[in-house]
Coordinates of C-alpha atoms in Angstrom, one line a residue:
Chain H
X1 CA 86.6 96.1 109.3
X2 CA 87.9 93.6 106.8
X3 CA 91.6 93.7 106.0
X4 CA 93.2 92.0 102.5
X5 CA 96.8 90.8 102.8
X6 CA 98.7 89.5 99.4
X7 CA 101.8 88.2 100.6
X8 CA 104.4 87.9 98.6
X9 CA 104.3 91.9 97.8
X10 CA 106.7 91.3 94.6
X11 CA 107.9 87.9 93.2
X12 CA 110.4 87.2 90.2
X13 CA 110.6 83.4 88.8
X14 CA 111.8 82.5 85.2
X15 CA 109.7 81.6 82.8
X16 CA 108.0 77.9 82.8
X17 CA 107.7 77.9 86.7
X18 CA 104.8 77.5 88.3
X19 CA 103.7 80.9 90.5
X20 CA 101.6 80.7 93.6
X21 CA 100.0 83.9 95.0
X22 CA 98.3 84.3 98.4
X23 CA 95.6 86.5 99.7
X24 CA 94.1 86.6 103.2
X25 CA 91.0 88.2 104.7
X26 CA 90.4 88.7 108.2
X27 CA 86.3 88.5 108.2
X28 CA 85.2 85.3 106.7
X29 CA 82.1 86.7 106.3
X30 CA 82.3 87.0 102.8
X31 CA 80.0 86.9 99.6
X32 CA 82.7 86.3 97.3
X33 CA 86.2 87.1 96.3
X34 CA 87.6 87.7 93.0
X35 CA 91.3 87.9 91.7
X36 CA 92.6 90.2 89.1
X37 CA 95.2 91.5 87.2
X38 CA 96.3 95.1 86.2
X39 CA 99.3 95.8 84.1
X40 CA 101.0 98.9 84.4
X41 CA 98.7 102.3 84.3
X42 CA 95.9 100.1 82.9
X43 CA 92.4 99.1 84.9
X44 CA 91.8 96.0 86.1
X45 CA 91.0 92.5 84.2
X46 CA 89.3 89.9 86.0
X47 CA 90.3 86.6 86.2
X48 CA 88.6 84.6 88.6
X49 CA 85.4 84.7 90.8
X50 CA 84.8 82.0 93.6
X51 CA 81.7 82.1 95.7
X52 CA 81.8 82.0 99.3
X53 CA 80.2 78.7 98.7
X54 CA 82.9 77.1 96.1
X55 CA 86.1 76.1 96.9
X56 CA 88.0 76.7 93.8
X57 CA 87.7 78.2 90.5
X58 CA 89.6 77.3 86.8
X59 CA 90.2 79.1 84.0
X60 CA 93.2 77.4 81.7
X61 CA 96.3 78.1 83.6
X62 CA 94.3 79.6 86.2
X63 CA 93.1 77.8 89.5
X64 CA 91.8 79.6 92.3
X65 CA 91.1 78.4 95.9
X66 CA 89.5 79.4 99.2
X67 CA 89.4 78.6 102.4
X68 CA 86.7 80.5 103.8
X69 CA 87.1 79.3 107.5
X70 CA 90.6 80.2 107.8
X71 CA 90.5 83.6 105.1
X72 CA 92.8 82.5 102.8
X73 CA 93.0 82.4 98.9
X74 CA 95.9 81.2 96.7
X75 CA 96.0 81.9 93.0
X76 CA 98.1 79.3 91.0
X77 CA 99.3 80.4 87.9
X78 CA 101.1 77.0 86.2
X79 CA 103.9 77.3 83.4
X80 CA 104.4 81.0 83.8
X81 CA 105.0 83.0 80.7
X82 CA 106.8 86.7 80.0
X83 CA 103.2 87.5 79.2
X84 CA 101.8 86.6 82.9
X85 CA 103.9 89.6 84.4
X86 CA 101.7 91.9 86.0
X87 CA 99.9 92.8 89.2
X88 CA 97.9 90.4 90.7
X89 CA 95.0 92.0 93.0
X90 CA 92.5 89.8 95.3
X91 CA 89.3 91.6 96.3
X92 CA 86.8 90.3 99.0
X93 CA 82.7 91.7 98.9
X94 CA 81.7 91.8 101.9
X95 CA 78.2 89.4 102.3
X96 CA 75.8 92.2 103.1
X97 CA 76.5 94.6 100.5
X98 CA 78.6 94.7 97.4
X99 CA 81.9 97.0 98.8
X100 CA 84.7 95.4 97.4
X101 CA 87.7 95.5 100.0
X102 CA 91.4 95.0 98.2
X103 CA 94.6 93.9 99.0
X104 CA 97.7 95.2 98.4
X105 CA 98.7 93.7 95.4
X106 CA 101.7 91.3 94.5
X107 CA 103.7 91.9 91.5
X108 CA 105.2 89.9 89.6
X109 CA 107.6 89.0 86.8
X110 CA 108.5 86.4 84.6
X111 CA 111.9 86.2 83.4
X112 CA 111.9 85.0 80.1
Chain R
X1 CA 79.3 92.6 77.4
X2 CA 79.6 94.2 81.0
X3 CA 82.1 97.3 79.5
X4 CA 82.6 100.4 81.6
X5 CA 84.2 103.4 80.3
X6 CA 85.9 106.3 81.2
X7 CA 86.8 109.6 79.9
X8 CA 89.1 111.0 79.6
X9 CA 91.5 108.3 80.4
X10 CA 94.4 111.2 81.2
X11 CA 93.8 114.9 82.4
X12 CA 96.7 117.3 83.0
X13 CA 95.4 120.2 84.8
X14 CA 96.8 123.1 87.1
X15 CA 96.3 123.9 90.7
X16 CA 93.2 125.0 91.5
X17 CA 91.5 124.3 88.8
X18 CA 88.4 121.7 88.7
X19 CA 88.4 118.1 86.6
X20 CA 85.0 116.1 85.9
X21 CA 85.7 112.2 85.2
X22 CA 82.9 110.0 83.5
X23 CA 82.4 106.7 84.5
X24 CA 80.0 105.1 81.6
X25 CA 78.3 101.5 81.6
X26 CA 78.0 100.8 77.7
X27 CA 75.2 97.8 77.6
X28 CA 74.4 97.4 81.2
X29 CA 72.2 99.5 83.6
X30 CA 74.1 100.2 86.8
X31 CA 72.1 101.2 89.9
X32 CA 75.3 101.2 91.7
X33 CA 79.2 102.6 90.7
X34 CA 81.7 102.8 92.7
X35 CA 85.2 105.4 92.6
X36 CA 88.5 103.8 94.0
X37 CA 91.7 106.1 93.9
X38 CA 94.8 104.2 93.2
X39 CA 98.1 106.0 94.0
X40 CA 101.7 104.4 92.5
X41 CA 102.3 101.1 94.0
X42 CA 99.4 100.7 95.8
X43 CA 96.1 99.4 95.8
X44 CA 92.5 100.2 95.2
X45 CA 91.0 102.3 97.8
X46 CA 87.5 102.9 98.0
X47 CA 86.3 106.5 97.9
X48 CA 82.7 106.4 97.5
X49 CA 79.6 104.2 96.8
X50 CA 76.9 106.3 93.7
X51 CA 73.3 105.2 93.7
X52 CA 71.5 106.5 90.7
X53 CA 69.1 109.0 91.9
X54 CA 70.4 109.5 95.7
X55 CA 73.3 110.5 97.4
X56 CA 76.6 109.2 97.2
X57 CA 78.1 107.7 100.8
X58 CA 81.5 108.6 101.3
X59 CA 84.1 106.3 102.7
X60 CA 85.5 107.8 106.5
X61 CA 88.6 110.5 104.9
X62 CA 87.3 111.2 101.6
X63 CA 86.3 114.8 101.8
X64 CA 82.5 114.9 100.3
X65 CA 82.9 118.7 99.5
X66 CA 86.8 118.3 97.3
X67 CA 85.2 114.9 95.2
X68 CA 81.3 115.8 94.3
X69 CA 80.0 112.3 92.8
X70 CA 76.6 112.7 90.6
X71 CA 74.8 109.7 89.4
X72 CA 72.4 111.0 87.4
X73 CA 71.4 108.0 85.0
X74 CA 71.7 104.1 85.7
X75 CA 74.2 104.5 83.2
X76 CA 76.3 107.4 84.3
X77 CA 78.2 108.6 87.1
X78 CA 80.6 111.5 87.2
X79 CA 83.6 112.2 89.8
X80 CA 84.5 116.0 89.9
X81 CA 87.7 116.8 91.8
X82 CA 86.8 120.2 93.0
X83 CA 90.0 122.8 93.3
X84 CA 92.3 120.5 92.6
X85 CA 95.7 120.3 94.1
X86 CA 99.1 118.2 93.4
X87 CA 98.4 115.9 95.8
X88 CA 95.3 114.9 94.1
X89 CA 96.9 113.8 91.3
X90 CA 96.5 110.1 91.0
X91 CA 95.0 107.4 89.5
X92 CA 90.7 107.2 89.3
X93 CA 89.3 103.9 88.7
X94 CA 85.0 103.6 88.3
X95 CA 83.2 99.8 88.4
X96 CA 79.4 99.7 87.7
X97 CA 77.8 96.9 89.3
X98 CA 75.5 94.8 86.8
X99 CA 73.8 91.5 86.6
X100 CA 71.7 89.0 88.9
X101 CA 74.8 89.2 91.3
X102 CA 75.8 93.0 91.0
X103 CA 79.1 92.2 90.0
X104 CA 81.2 94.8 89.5
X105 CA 82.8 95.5 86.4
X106 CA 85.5 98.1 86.1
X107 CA 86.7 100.7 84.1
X108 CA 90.0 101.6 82.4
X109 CA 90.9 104.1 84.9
X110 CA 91.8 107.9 84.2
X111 CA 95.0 109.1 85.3
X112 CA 94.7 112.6 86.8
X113 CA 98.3 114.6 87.3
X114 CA 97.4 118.1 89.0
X115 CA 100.5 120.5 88.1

């Protein structure tokens, strides 16, 4: 059964520092994994997609990697901003099938 | 494009009573949607996988009988928490999945407080 880890669970940094998040999955046979965000008692936006086959993914201040081979994913967030607080979620699909498995979540906040 | 609704996006109700949640894919067709429960401070859990037309499969723990899931158009699923009690009371998140990739796209969530 595939397990999701976000490590750290919470993070605080002031604003203009640079915020790396971490997700790890345990079965690296995956189709794809996808980070997003959810501010408080809202859905979820997504931010990034990378397929199993990519290695990293950008989107402005955004850059996603993966390792596939060792399960791991780290979302860089660079010059963080009051406005990046939030949630951050990483979600693996599992390759047969399209059940996305979670992880816990890390939250953060940027101290302006 | 790719916007899932849901209505309502709160429900207040009282013990025992019954609450039907809509999960809606506006400009998409969605063979598949999917219901996640999210209590505080935690994440997403899957509850159950709707296929338009069949039945829905249940993830192990999720009582099939409390949550009845109906997915009677490729554009609409509903969730109805059958005799609902406090500890139901939580926060219901739908995603359809859409495109050459069945990406899921999610909804805004309803937050359901059982008093």
């Amino acid at each position: 059964k595939q397990e999701v880890t976000q490590i750290p669970a919470a993070l605080s940094v002031p604003e203009g520092e640079n915020l790396v998040l971490n997700c790890s999955f345990t079965d690296s046979a995956i189709y794809n994994l996808q980070w997003f965000r959810q501010d408080p008692g809202k859905g979820l936006t997504s931010l990034l997609l990378i397929q199993s086959s990519q290695r990293e993914q950008t989107s402005g201040r955004l850059n996603a990697s993966l390792d596939k081979s060792s399960g791991r994913s780290t979302l860089y967030i660079a010059a963080s901003q009051p406005g990046d607080s939030a949630t951050y979620l990483c979600a693996v699909r599992e390759a047969a099938g399209n059940k996305l498995t979670f992880g816990g979540g890390t939250r953060v906040l940027v101290k302006p | 494009g790719a916007v899932v609704s849901q209505h309502p996006s709160w429900v207040i109700c009282k013990s025992g009573t019954s609450v039907k949640i809509e999960c809606r894919s506006l400009d998409f067709q969605a063979t598949t949607m999917f219901w996640y429960r999210q209590f505080p401070k935690q994440s997403l859990m899957l509850m159950a996988t709707s296929n338009e037309g069949s039945k829905a499969t249940y993830e192990q723990g999720v009582e099939k009988d409390k949550f009845l899931i109906n997915h009677a158009s490729l554009t609409l699923s509903t969730l109805t928490v059958t005799s609902a009690h406090p500890e139901d009371s939580s926060f219901y998140i739908c995603s359809a999945a859409g495109g050459p990739w069945e990406t899921q796209y999610f909804g805004p969530g309803t937050r359901l407080l059982v008093l």
